[in-house]
Coordinates of C-alpha atoms in Angstrom, one line a residue:
M63 CA 12.7 35.3 -19.4
L64 CA 12.3 36.4 -22.6
R65 CA 9.5 39.0 -22.0
G66 CA 12.3 40.5 -19.4
M67 CA 14.9 40.5 -22.2
R68 CA 12.8 42.5 -24.5
K69 CA 11.9 45.3 -22.1
A70 CA 15.5 46.0 -20.9
S71 CA 16.3 46.1 -24.5
S72 CA 13.2 48.9 -25.3
N73 CA 16.0 51.9 -24.6
W74 CA 19.2 53.1 -25.7
L75 CA 21.1 52.0 -22.1
G76 CA 19.5 48.8 -21.9
K77 CA 20.7 47.8 -25.3
T78 CA 24.0 48.8 -24.6
I79 CA 23.9 46.1 -21.5
M80 CA 22.4 43.5 -24.0
A81 CA 24.7 44.1 -26.4
V82 CA 27.8 43.6 -23.2
V83 CA 25.9 40.8 -22.3
M84 CA 25.5 38.5 -25.7
G85 CA 28.9 39.2 -26.4
V86 CA 30.4 37.5 -23.0
L87 CA 27.7 34.8 -23.9
I88 CA 29.4 34.5 -27.2
V89 CA 32.7 34.2 -26.1
S90 CA 31.8 31.5 -23.4
F91 CA 30.2 29.7 -26.1
G92 CA 33.0 29.4 -27.9
I93 CA 35.6 28.3 -24.9
W94 CA 33.1 26.1 -22.8
G95 CA 29.9 25.1 -24.9
I96 CA 29.7 25.0 -28.3
A97 CA 32.0 21.9 -28.9
D98 CA 30.2 19.7 -26.7
I99 CA 27.9 19.7 -29.8
F100 CA 30.1 17.0 -31.5
K101 CA 30.8 14.9 -28.3
G102 CA 28.6 11.8 -28.0
F103 CA 27.6 11.7 -24.4
G104 CA 27.7 15.5 -23.5
Q105 CA 25.8 17.6 -21.6
S106 CA 22.9 17.8 -24.5
T107 CA 22.4 14.0 -23.3
V108 CA 20.2 13.0 -20.4
A109 CA 20.6 9.6 -20.9
K110 CA 21.9 6.5 -23.3
V111 CA 20.2 2.9 -23.8
G112 CA 22.6 1.3 -26.1
R113 CA 23.2 3.2 -29.0
T114 CA 20.0 5.4 -28.6
E115 CA 20.7 8.9 -26.9
I116 CA 17.8 10.8 -25.5
S117 CA 18.9 14.3 -25.7
L118 CA 18.2 16.9 -23.4
N119 CA 15.7 18.9 -25.5
E120 CA 13.8 15.2 -26.5
F121 CA 13.3 14.5 -22.2
R122 CA 12.2 17.8 -22.0
Q123 CA 9.4 17.4 -24.1
I124 CA 8.8 14.3 -22.9
Y125 CA 8.4 15.5 -19.5
T126 CA 6.6 19.0 -20.7
D127 CA 4.0 16.8 -22.4
R128 CA 4.0 14.3 -19.8
L129 CA 3.2 16.6 -16.7
Q130 CA 0.6 19.2 -18.8
Q131 CA -1.4 15.9 -19.6
I132 CA -1.3 14.8 -15.5
S133 CA -2.1 18.7 -15.1
R134 CA -4.9 18.0 -17.0
Q135 CA -6.1 15.4 -15.6
F136 CA -6.0 16.8 -12.3
G137 CA -7.6 20.1 -13.6
R138 CA -5.3 22.2 -12.3
P139 CA -1.1 23.0 -13.1
L140 CA 1.7 21.1 -11.5
T141 CA 4.7 23.1 -10.5
P142 CA 8.4 21.6 -11.2
D143 CA 8.3 21.5 -7.0
Q144 CA 5.4 19.0 -6.7
A145 CA 6.5 17.1 -9.7
R146 CA 9.8 16.1 -8.2
A147 CA 7.4 15.6 -4.7
F148 CA 5.5 13.2 -6.5
G149 CA 8.4 11.3 -7.8
L150 CA 6.9 12.3 -11.2
D151 CA 10.5 13.5 -12.7
R152 CA 11.9 9.8 -11.9
Q153 CA 8.9 8.1 -13.1
V154 CA 9.0 10.1 -16.5
L155 CA 12.7 9.2 -17.1
Q156 CA 12.2 5.6 -16.1
Q157 CA 9.3 4.7 -18.6
T158 CA 11.4 7.1 -21.4
I159 CA 14.4 4.5 -20.5
A160 CA 12.7 1.5 -21.2
E161 CA 10.7 3.1 -24.4
A162 CA 14.0 3.3 -25.9
A163 CA 15.4 -0.4 -24.6
L164 CA 12.0 -1.7 -26.5
D165 CA 12.9 0.6 -29.4
E166 CA 16.5 -1.1 -29.7
E167 CA 15.2 -4.6 -29.3
A168 CA 12.4 -3.8 -32.0
R169 CA 15.5 -2.4 -34.3
R170 CA 17.2 -5.6 -33.3
L171 CA 14.7 -8.2 -34.0
G172 CA 13.9 -6.6 -37.4
L173 CA 10.5 -5.5 -36.4
G174 CA 7.7 -3.6 -38.9
Q175 CA 4.6 -2.1 -39.1
S176 CA 3.6 -1.1 -42.1
D177 CA 2.0 2.9 -43.0
E178 CA -1.4 1.1 -43.8
Q179 CA -1.4 -0.6 -40.6
I180 CA -0.5 2.8 -38.7
R181 CA -3.6 4.6 -40.7
Q182 CA -5.9 2.1 -39.9
V183 CA -5.1 2.4 -36.0
I184 CA -5.6 6.0 -35.9
M185 CA -8.5 6.0 -38.1
N186 CA -9.9 3.3 -35.8
D187 CA -9.5 5.5 -32.5
P188 CA -13.0 6.2 -30.9
N189 CA -11.2 9.8 -29.6
F190 CA -11.1 11.2 -33.2
K191 CA -14.4 9.8 -34.1
G192 CA -16.6 12.7 -34.7
V193 CA -20.5 13.8 -34.2
G194 CA -21.4 11.0 -36.9
G195 CA -19.0 8.1 -35.5
N196 CA -16.6 8.0 -38.2
F197 CA -12.7 9.5 -38.2
D198 CA -12.9 13.2 -38.2
A199 CA -9.6 14.9 -39.5
N200 CA -10.3 18.0 -37.9
R201 CA -11.0 16.3 -34.6
F202 CA -7.6 14.3 -35.0
Q203 CA -5.2 17.6 -35.5
A204 CA -7.4 19.6 -33.1
M205 CA -6.7 17.1 -30.5
I206 CA -2.9 16.3 -30.7
R207 CA -2.0 19.7 -31.5
N208 CA -3.8 20.4 -28.0
F209 CA -1.4 17.0 -26.4
G210 CA 1.5 19.2 -28.4
Y211 CA 2.2 16.7 -31.4
T212 CA 2.4 17.5 -34.6
E213 CA 1.0 14.9 -37.0
Q214 CA 4.8 13.6 -38.2
R215 CA 5.2 13.3 -35.1
Y216 CA 1.8 11.3 -34.0
V217 CA 2.7 9.5 -36.4
A218 CA 5.9 8.3 -35.6
E219 CA 5.1 7.7 -31.9
Q220 CA 2.4 5.5 -33.0
R221 CA 4.4 3.5 -34.6
K222 CA 7.1 3.1 -31.9
V223 CA 4.1 2.0 -29.5
S224 CA 3.0 -0.9 -32.1
L225 CA 6.2 -1.9 -32.1
R226 CA 7.0 -2.0 -28.3
R227 CA 3.4 -3.9 -28.0
Q228 CA 4.7 -6.4 -30.1
I229 CA 7.2 -7.7 -28.0
T230 CA 5.3 -7.0 -24.6
G231 CA 2.4 -8.8 -26.5
T232 CA 4.6 -11.6 -26.4
I233 CA 6.2 -12.2 -23.0
G234 CA 3.0 -11.6 -21.7
A235 CA 1.4 -14.4 -23.6
G236 CA 0.1 -17.2 -21.9
L237 CA 0.4 -16.2 -18.6
E238 CA -2.2 -17.2 -15.6
P239 CA -2.5 -16.2 -12.3
P240 CA -2.6 -19.4 -10.2
K241 CA -5.8 -20.8 -9.2
A242 CA -4.7 -20.4 -5.2
M243 CA -4.3 -16.9 -6.1
I244 CA -7.6 -16.4 -7.2
D245 CA -9.4 -18.4 -4.5
V246 CA -7.7 -16.6 -1.5
L247 CA -8.2 -13.1 -3.1
T248 CA -11.9 -13.8 -4.1
R249 CA -12.2 -15.3 -0.3
F250 CA -11.0 -12.1 0.6
Q251 CA -13.0 -9.6 -1.4
N252 CA -15.8 -11.2 -1.0
E253 CA -16.1 -11.9 2.9
Q254 CA -19.2 -10.8 4.1
R255 CA -19.1 -9.4 8.1
S256 CA -22.4 -8.9 10.3
I257 CA -22.4 -6.4 12.8
E258 CA -24.4 -4.5 16.2
F259 CA -23.2 -1.6 17.6
V260 CA -24.0 1.7 19.4
R261 CA -23.6 4.9 18.8
L262 CA -21.8 7.7 21.7
D263 CA -22.4 11.0 21.2
A264 CA -22.7 14.5 22.5
A265 CA -26.0 13.2 24.3
Q266 CA -23.9 10.3 26.3
A267 CA -21.2 12.7 26.9
G268 CA -23.3 14.5 29.8
T269 CA -23.3 18.2 30.9
I270 CA -20.4 20.2 29.9
D271 CA -19.7 23.4 31.8
A272 CA -18.4 26.5 30.1
P273 CA -14.7 26.8 30.6
S274 CA -13.1 29.1 33.1
P275 CA -11.2 32.3 31.7
E276 CA -8.1 30.7 33.1
A277 CA -9.1 26.9 31.3
L278 CA -9.8 28.8 28.3
A279 CA -7.0 31.0 28.1
A280 CA -4.2 28.2 28.8
Y281 CA -6.3 26.0 26.2
F282 CA -5.2 28.9 23.9
E283 CA -2.0 29.0 24.8
D284 CA -1.5 25.1 24.4
H285 CA -3.1 24.9 20.8
K286 CA -2.6 28.9 19.9
V287 CA -1.3 27.4 16.2
Q288 CA -4.2 25.9 15.5
F289 CA -5.6 29.3 15.6
R290 CA -3.0 31.5 13.5
A291 CA -4.3 33.7 10.8
P292 CA -3.1 32.0 7.4
E293 CA -1.2 34.3 4.9
Y294 CA -3.2 36.2 2.3
R295 CA -2.9 37.6 -1.1
K296 CA -5.1 39.8 -3.4
I297 CA -4.9 38.4 -7.1
A298 CA -6.4 39.6 -10.1
F299 CA -6.6 37.3 -13.1
V300 CA -8.0 36.9 -16.4
V301 CA -9.5 33.6 -18.1
I302 CA -9.2 33.0 -22.4
S303 CA -10.2 30.1 -23.2
P304 CA -12.6 28.2 -25.5
E305 CA -15.5 27.8 -23.1
E306 CA -15.7 31.5 -21.9
I307 CA -15.4 32.4 -25.4
G308 CA -17.8 30.7 -27.0
K309 CA -19.8 31.8 -24.4
W310 CA -19.9 34.9 -26.7
S311 CA -20.2 33.0 -30.2
E312 CA -24.1 33.1 -31.4
V313 CA -23.6 30.5 -34.5
S314 CA -27.0 31.1 -37.3
D315 CA -28.5 27.7 -38.7
E316 CA -27.4 28.9 -42.2
D317 CA -23.4 28.7 -40.9
A318 CA -24.6 25.3 -38.8
K319 CA -26.4 24.1 -42.0
K320 CA -24.0 24.6 -44.4
L321 CA -21.9 22.4 -42.2
F322 CA -24.5 19.5 -41.9
E323 CA -24.7 19.5 -45.5
Q324 CA -21.2 19.1 -46.2
R325 CA -21.6 15.9 -43.4
K326 CA -24.6 15.0 -44.3
D327 CA -24.0 11.7 -45.4
R328 CA -21.1 10.5 -42.6
L329 CA -23.6 12.0 -40.3
G330 CA -27.1 9.6 -41.4
T331 CA -26.7 5.7 -41.4
P332 CA -25.7 4.9 -45.4
E333 CA -27.9 2.1 -46.9
K334 CA -26.2 -1.3 -46.4
R335 CA -26.8 -4.8 -48.5
Q336 CA -25.7 -8.1 -48.5
I337 CA -23.9 -8.9 -51.4
Q338 CA -22.2 -11.6 -53.3
Q339 CA -19.8 -11.4 -56.2
L340 CA -17.8 -13.2 -58.6
V341 CA -14.6 -11.4 -60.1
F342 CA -13.5 -12.8 -63.7
P343 CA -10.5 -11.9 -65.6
S344 CA -12.3 -10.9 -69.2
V345 CA -16.1 -9.5 -69.8
A346 CA -16.6 -13.3 -71.9
E347 CA -16.0 -15.5 -68.8
A348 CA -18.3 -13.0 -66.8
Q349 CA -20.9 -13.3 -69.3
A350 CA -20.7 -17.0 -69.3
A351 CA -20.9 -17.3 -66.1
R352 CA -24.0 -15.1 -65.7
E353 CA -26.1 -17.5 -67.8
R354 CA -25.2 -20.2 -65.3
L355 CA -25.7 -18.4 -62.4
V356 CA -29.7 -17.1 -63.7
G357 CA -30.1 -20.8 -65.0
G358 CA -30.4 -21.7 -61.1
M359 CA -26.7 -22.7 -60.3
S360 CA -25.4 -20.4 -56.6
F361 CA -22.8 -17.9 -56.3
E362 CA -21.6 -20.2 -53.8
D363 CA -21.1 -23.5 -55.9
L364 CA -19.6 -21.3 -58.8
G365 CA -17.5 -20.3 -56.6
K366 CA -16.4 -23.4 -55.2
E367 CA -15.7 -24.5 -59.2
R368 CA -13.0 -21.4 -59.0
G369 CA -11.2 -22.7 -55.6
L370 CA -13.6 -19.5 -53.4
S371 CA -14.8 -20.1 -50.0
A372 CA -18.3 -18.6 -49.0
S373 CA -16.9 -16.2 -47.0
D374 CA -14.8 -15.2 -50.5
V375 CA -18.2 -14.7 -52.1
D376 CA -20.0 -13.5 -49.7
L377 CA -19.1 -10.3 -48.9
G378 CA -22.1 -9.5 -46.4
L379 CA -23.0 -6.1 -45.2
V380 CA -21.4 -3.2 -47.0
T381 CA -21.7 0.0 -48.0
K382 CA -21.7 1.6 -51.1
S383 CA -18.6 3.6 -50.4
S384 CA -16.6 0.0 -49.0
L385 CA -16.9 -1.2 -52.6
D386 CA -15.1 -0.6 -56.0
S387 CA -17.2 2.9 -57.3
S388 CA -18.2 1.0 -60.7
V389 CA -19.6 -2.0 -58.7
G390 CA -21.1 0.0 -55.8
N391 CA -23.1 1.9 -58.3
A392 CA -24.2 -1.5 -59.8
A393 CA -24.8 -2.9 -56.8
F394 CA -26.7 -0.5 -54.9
A395 CA -28.8 -0.2 -58.3
L396 CA -29.9 -3.6 -58.2
P397 CA -33.1 -4.9 -56.9
A398 CA -32.8 -7.5 -54.0
G399 CA -32.7 -11.0 -55.7
E400 CA -31.3 -10.0 -59.3
I401 CA -28.3 -10.6 -60.6
S402 CA -26.2 -8.1 -62.5
Q403 CA -24.4 -7.7 -65.9
P404 CA -21.1 -7.8 -66.0
I405 CA -19.2 -5.1 -64.6
Q406 CA -15.9 -3.4 -65.5
G407 CA -14.3 -2.8 -62.0
A408 CA -10.6 -1.5 -61.0
L409 CA -9.7 -5.1 -60.5
G410 CA -11.1 -7.2 -63.2
T411 CA -14.8 -8.0 -64.3
S412 CA -17.8 -9.0 -61.7
I413 CA -20.8 -10.6 -61.3
V414 CA -22.8 -9.0 -58.5
K415 CA -26.2 -10.5 -56.4
V416 CA -28.1 -8.2 -53.7
D417 CA -29.1 -10.6 -51.3
K418 CA -30.6 -8.3 -48.6
I419 CA -31.2 -4.5 -48.1
E420 CA -31.1 -2.8 -45.4
P421 CA -32.1 0.9 -45.5
G422 CA -30.1 3.8 -44.5
N423 CA -32.0 7.2 -42.3
E424 CA -30.6 10.4 -43.5
A425 CA -29.0 12.7 -41.1
D426 CA -31.9 14.7 -39.5
Y427 CA -30.8 18.4 -38.6
A428 CA -33.3 19.5 -35.9
K429 CA -31.5 16.5 -33.6
L430 CA -28.2 17.2 -34.7
A431 CA -28.4 21.2 -34.7
A432 CA -27.1 21.7 -31.1
D433 CA -24.1 19.7 -31.2
I434 CA -22.9 20.9 -34.9
K435 CA -23.2 25.0 -33.5
R436 CA -21.2 24.1 -30.2
E437 CA -18.7 22.5 -32.4
I438 CA -18.6 25.3 -34.8
A439 CA -18.6 27.5 -31.5
A440 CA -15.4 25.8 -30.3
D441 CA -13.6 26.0 -33.8
R442 CA -14.1 29.6 -33.7
A443 CA -13.1 30.1 -30.1
R444 CA -9.8 28.1 -30.5
V445 CA -8.7 31.1 -33.5
K446 CA -10.2 33.4 -30.9
V447 CA -8.1 32.0 -28.3
A448 CA -4.9 32.2 -30.2
D449 CA -5.3 35.8 -31.4
L450 CA -6.3 37.0 -27.8
R451 CA -3.5 35.3 -26.6
D452 CA -0.7 36.8 -28.5
K453 CA -2.4 40.3 -27.8
M454 CA -2.4 39.6 -24.2
E455 CA 0.9 38.6 -24.3
D456 CA 2.0 41.4 -25.9
E457 CA 0.5 43.4 -23.4
R458 CA 2.3 41.9 -20.7
G459 CA 5.9 42.1 -22.9
G460 CA 4.8 46.4 -22.9
G461 CA 4.6 46.8 -19.0
S462 CA 0.8 46.3 -18.3
S463 CA -0.6 44.5 -16.0
V464 CA -3.2 41.6 -15.9
I465 CA -5.9 44.4 -15.4
D466 CA -4.7 47.1 -17.6
A467 CA -4.2 44.6 -20.2
A468 CA -7.5 43.3 -19.8
Q469 CA -8.9 47.1 -20.1
K470 CA -7.4 47.1 -23.9
L471 CA -8.7 43.7 -24.9
G472 CA -12.2 44.2 -23.4
L473 CA -11.9 41.2 -21.5
T474 CA -13.2 40.7 -18.3
A475 CA -10.2 40.6 -15.1
V476 CA -11.5 39.0 -11.6
T477 CA -9.8 40.2 -8.5
I478 CA -9.6 38.4 -5.2
D479 CA -9.0 40.7 -2.3
A480 CA -7.8 38.1 0.2
V481 CA -7.4 34.7 0.1
D482 CA -5.4 31.7 1.7
R483 CA -3.6 28.7 0.3
S484 CA -6.7 26.7 1.1
G485 CA -8.8 28.9 -1.4
R486 CA -10.7 30.9 1.3
A487 CA -11.8 34.2 2.0
P488 CA -11.0 35.6 5.6
N489 CA -14.6 34.4 6.6
G490 CA -14.0 30.9 6.0
Q491 CA -15.5 30.6 3.2
P492 CA -14.5 29.3 -0.1
V493 CA -13.7 32.2 -2.9
A494 CA -16.5 32.0 -5.0
N495 CA -15.4 33.1 -8.6
I496 CA -12.6 31.2 -9.4
P497 CA -13.5 28.6 -12.1
Q498 CA -13.9 25.2 -11.2
G499 CA -10.6 23.3 -12.0
L500 CA -8.6 26.4 -12.1
D501 CA -5.3 26.5 -9.8
V502 CA -4.5 30.4 -9.6
V503 CA -4.3 30.1 -6.0
S504 CA -1.0 28.0 -5.4
Q505 CA 0.2 29.4 -8.3
A506 CA -0.1 33.0 -6.7
F507 CA 1.3 31.0 -3.4
N508 CA 4.6 30.6 -5.5
T509 CA 5.4 34.1 -6.7
D510 CA 5.6 37.3 -5.5
V511 CA 4.3 40.9 -6.0
G512 CA 5.0 42.5 -9.4
V513 CA 7.0 39.3 -10.7
D514 CA 5.9 38.9 -14.3
N515 CA 3.9 34.8 -14.2
D516 CA 3.8 32.8 -17.1
A517 CA 0.0 32.0 -18.1
I518 CA -1.6 28.7 -16.9
S519 CA -2.5 26.3 -19.2
F520 CA -6.7 26.1 -18.2
K521 CA -8.9 24.2 -20.6
G522 CA -7.9 25.2 -24.0
G523 CA -6.6 28.5 -23.0
Y524 CA -5.0 30.6 -20.6
V525 CA -4.8 32.3 -17.8
W526 CA -2.8 35.6 -16.3
Y527 CA -2.7 36.7 -13.2
D528 CA -0.9 39.3 -10.9
V529 CA -0.4 39.3 -7.3
L530 CA -1.3 42.5 -5.8
A531 CA -0.6 42.0 -2.3
I532 CA 0.7 39.9 1.0
T533 CA -0.9 40.2 4.0
P534 CA 1.5 37.6 6.4
S535 CA 0.3 35.1 8.5
R536 CA 0.0 36.0 12.1
D537 CA -0.7 34.9 15.5
R538 CA -4.4 35.8 16.4
S539 CA -5.0 36.9 20.0
L540 CA -7.8 35.3 22.4
D541 CA -10.5 38.1 21.7
E542 CA -10.7 37.0 17.6
V543 CA -11.0 34.0 17.9
R544 CA -12.9 33.2 21.8
D545 CA -16.0 31.5 20.1
Q546 CA -13.9 29.3 18.0
V547 CA -11.0 28.4 20.8
E548 CA -14.3 27.4 23.5
A549 CA -15.7 25.5 20.5
R550 CA -13.3 23.7 20.1
W551 CA -12.4 23.5 23.7
R552 CA -15.8 21.8 24.0
Q553 CA -15.3 19.2 21.1
D554 CA -11.7 18.0 23.2
Q555 CA -14.2 17.3 26.1
I556 CA -16.8 15.7 24.5
A557 CA -14.1 13.4 22.9
T558 CA -12.6 12.3 25.9
K559 CA -15.4 11.8 28.0
L560 CA -16.9 9.5 25.1
K561 CA -13.5 7.8 25.2
V562 CA -13.6 6.4 28.3
K563 CA -17.4 5.6 28.7
A564 CA -16.7 3.5 25.3
T565 CA -13.9 1.6 26.8
E566 CA -15.6 0.8 29.9
M567 CA -18.4 -0.4 27.9
V568 CA -16.1 -2.4 25.7
K569 CA -14.9 -4.1 28.7
K570 CA -18.2 -4.6 30.2
L571 CA -19.3 -6.7 26.7
E572 CA -15.7 -8.4 26.8
A573 CA -16.8 -9.6 30.4
G574 CA -19.7 -11.2 28.9
G575 CA -22.4 -8.4 28.9
K576 CA -24.9 -7.5 26.3
L577 CA -25.3 -4.8 23.6
A578 CA -28.4 -4.4 24.5
D579 CA -28.4 -3.5 28.3
E580 CA -25.3 -1.2 28.0
A581 CA -27.1 1.1 25.1
A582 CA -30.2 0.8 27.4
S583 CA -28.7 2.1 30.3
I584 CA -27.3 4.6 28.9
G585 CA -30.2 5.9 26.6
A586 CA -28.7 4.7 23.2
K587 CA -30.2 2.4 20.5
V588 CA -28.4 -1.1 19.0
E589 CA -28.4 -1.0 15.4
T590 CA -27.3 -3.4 12.9
A591 CA -25.5 -3.7 9.4
T592 CA -25.6 -7.2 7.5
G593 CA -23.6 -8.7 4.6
F594 CA -21.5 -5.9 4.1
K595 CA -18.1 -6.8 2.6
R596 CA -14.9 -4.8 2.6
D597 CA -15.2 -2.5 0.1
D598 CA -18.8 -1.7 0.7
S599 CA -19.9 1.4 2.5
P600 CA -23.5 0.4 4.4
A601 CA -26.1 3.3 5.2
G602 CA -25.1 4.4 8.9
V603 CA -21.9 3.2 8.9
P604 CA -18.3 5.0 8.7
G605 CA -15.9 3.5 6.8
T606 CA -13.5 3.5 9.4
V607 CA -16.1 0.8 11.5
V608 CA -16.0 -1.4 8.3
A609 CA -12.2 -1.9 8.5
A610 CA -12.4 -1.9 12.4
A611 CA -14.9 -5.3 12.0
F612 CA -12.8 -6.4 9.4
R613 CA -9.6 -6.9 12.2
T614 CA -12.0 -8.8 14.8
A615 CA -12.8 -11.9 15.2
K616 CA -16.4 -13.6 15.7
D617 CA -18.4 -12.0 18.7
G618 CA -15.3 -9.9 19.3
V619 CA -16.0 -6.1 20.2
G620 CA -14.4 -2.9 19.5
Q621 CA -15.0 1.0 19.4
T622 CA -14.2 3.1 16.8
P623 CA -14.2 7.5 17.1
V624 CA -15.7 9.2 14.1
N625 CA -16.8 12.6 12.8
G626 CA -12.8 14.0 14.8
G627 CA -14.0 12.0 18.1
S628 CA -17.6 13.9 18.1
E629 CA -19.1 10.4 18.4
V630 CA -17.8 6.8 18.9
I631 CA -18.8 3.7 17.8
V632 CA -19.2 0.4 19.8
F633 CA -19.6 -2.7 17.8
R634 CA -19.7 -6.8 18.1
V635 CA -19.1 -8.8 15.1
T636 CA -22.2 -11.5 15.0
D637 CA -21.5 -13.1 11.8
I638 CA -18.6 -13.8 9.4
I639 CA -19.3 -15.4 5.9
D640 CA -16.6 -17.2 3.9
P641 CA -18.4 -17.4 0.0
A642 CA -17.8 -20.3 -1.4
V643 CA -15.3 -19.7 -4.9
D644 CA -17.7 -19.3 -8.4
A645 CA -14.8 -19.7 -11.3
A646 CA -17.4 -19.0 -14.3
S647 CA -18.8 -15.4 -12.2
E648 CA -18.1 -12.5 -13.4
A649 CA -16.7 -11.2 -10.6
V650 CA -14.4 -14.2 -10.8
K651 CA -13.3 -13.1 -14.2
K652 CA -12.6 -9.6 -13.5
L653 CA -10.5 -10.6 -10.5
K654 CA -8.2 -12.9 -13.0
D655 CA -8.1 -10.3 -15.8
S656 CA -6.6 -7.4 -13.5
L657 CA -3.9 -10.6 -12.0
D658 CA -3.3 -11.0 -15.4
R659 CA -2.8 -7.1 -16.3
A660 CA -0.6 -7.6 -13.1
L661 CA 1.5 -10.6 -14.1
T662 CA 2.0 -9.3 -17.6
E663 CA 3.1 -6.1 -16.3
E664 CA 5.7 -7.6 -13.4
Q665 CA 7.0 -9.8 -16.0
V666 CA 7.6 -7.1 -18.7
A667 CA 9.0 -4.9 -16.6
S668 CA 11.5 -7.7 -15.5
Y669 CA 11.9 -8.2 -19.7
V670 CA 12.9 -4.4 -20.1
N671 CA 15.3 -4.3 -16.8
K672 CA 17.7 -7.2 -18.2
L673 CA 17.2 -5.4 -21.7
E674 CA 18.8 -2.1 -19.6
T675 CA 21.3 -4.0 -18.2
D676 CA 22.7 -6.2 -21.2
I677 CA 22.5 -3.4 -23.9
G678 CA 23.8 -0.7 -21.7
T679 CA 22.2 2.2 -20.0
T680 CA 23.8 5.4 -18.6
I681 CA 22.3 8.4 -17.1
N682 CA 23.4 12.3 -17.1
Q683 CA 22.1 13.4 -13.3
A684 CA 23.2 16.9 -14.5
A685 CA 21.1 17.0 -17.6
F686 CA 18.5 15.1 -16.0
A687 CA 18.4 18.0 -13.0
Q688 CA 18.5 20.6 -15.7
V689 CA 15.3 19.5 -17.4
T690 CA 13.3 18.8 -13.6
G691 CA 14.5 22.1 -12.2
A692 CA 16.0 20.1 -9.5
N693 CA 19.3 22.1 -9.8
Q694 CA 17.5 25.8 -8.7

């Protein structure tokens, strides 16, 4: 919309019209809208939970963030219509309300979390660790920026999450699933069945004579919609992403080694030492204590005299950087087994002894070079993406098509002459030159020729696209699809004959016949599958047959069509094993853990629902529809 306004105001007539429009908007704001800012629960509020108001802009930010996160997981962007069809709009609203209710409760209970605790949570998050396994500030900034967070907003959100977990953790503490439930579910999951079966396919269907012209024409008329030509669209698109631009970037060894030297200490494994330490208020006391230690007294015994436990004295295996700098320098200069002179540190005067030394490993550039170069290339590419994005938007804002803008910026635009909604060309094959995970096709089918479309987020970058032409869907003639119609007719004939033959076989087996005899009579062979569970995929046994076997009693028979009816499997259940429950097994422990989580989630949901009711919850449906696009 903003780009369209810029286009419209690029000449004197457009500027005059835009001035009139903005004047009307200013007047209308003065009459109708501006007072809402000073009201309580108005059009600018999506929901109110207790005293907490969820503003329209706040919910829009949350909703947009969630849709982008889900789109990244799916590998393609979700349209507002798709999001509403999946019920994501209501899910996000309910989750936001639940979080606000927990935030209200945390304030009522006076819960808190220190800055240091939040800092430790973030620094220990494995998602933010770099090549050497340590917290990487650059990676942290890049990741939260990719998810639409500033550092301040992310820290504030983590503080809220931590307080919510204090509440939900207390609610779920001590919940355990009943033993009877675990036994029943374990038996259900681990029950085993064995079957013998016969596979009926085209060979058992017999000869299928070619259809007469009249029969084929009649079949075509009855199934005409199945052979209809889909709508095709001609589209052009250009991709600007770190991955694409990274391919152009060559990182020299000089640049890689420079970054390696900066991070060398973090990339390698630092030396560790087992250290005992006692801290004294003065140098004199420390010196007197050292003389007793040199005389044979142990650190542990001396610590006991001073009211310290063994764990207070023994620091364990530590790195130099984890110690006070003066203590670390002295301790890491000592040989193993030697007692230091008094060391003046920030907390007092220390005496230390090194019990054990674990040498560190220096980082090897040759082993890390590829990772470091990829990281540098990705960082450079992100900067380049931002620059090209701005230039591309400027070109598009000036009226350039995707192809023209790409040419001006030295980029390669991809043109697809014809593609249907499923991503296939007119020959029925998938279009090959669309990057994996890019859902530009569905986006192209939600717009029109000549529309200035917003860019699609893709792999940390952007994709711009144009619809160049539309070929409408149409009915095909029989001559166009004669081979396809005859093949489909033949498949239907085979499926019908196999269904009849399988039904006859099942009746004979139910009357006491043997599967081996029936298989021999039609030239088929008997196969077996033994000891499989409900979730197993035995070799050669389709999932529909496994499911049918678990619906059938022992010695019972059944039939199941597979491969669209081109095959039918007739089976008999030969054995059922009801397993004993081993409470100490890993499988039962995992089941119990999953049940624990389910019970906790159910308990928390009940608690939050009651909380929302008690403190009062109101939803502004009009504002909610405005954010989610339901009113468009």
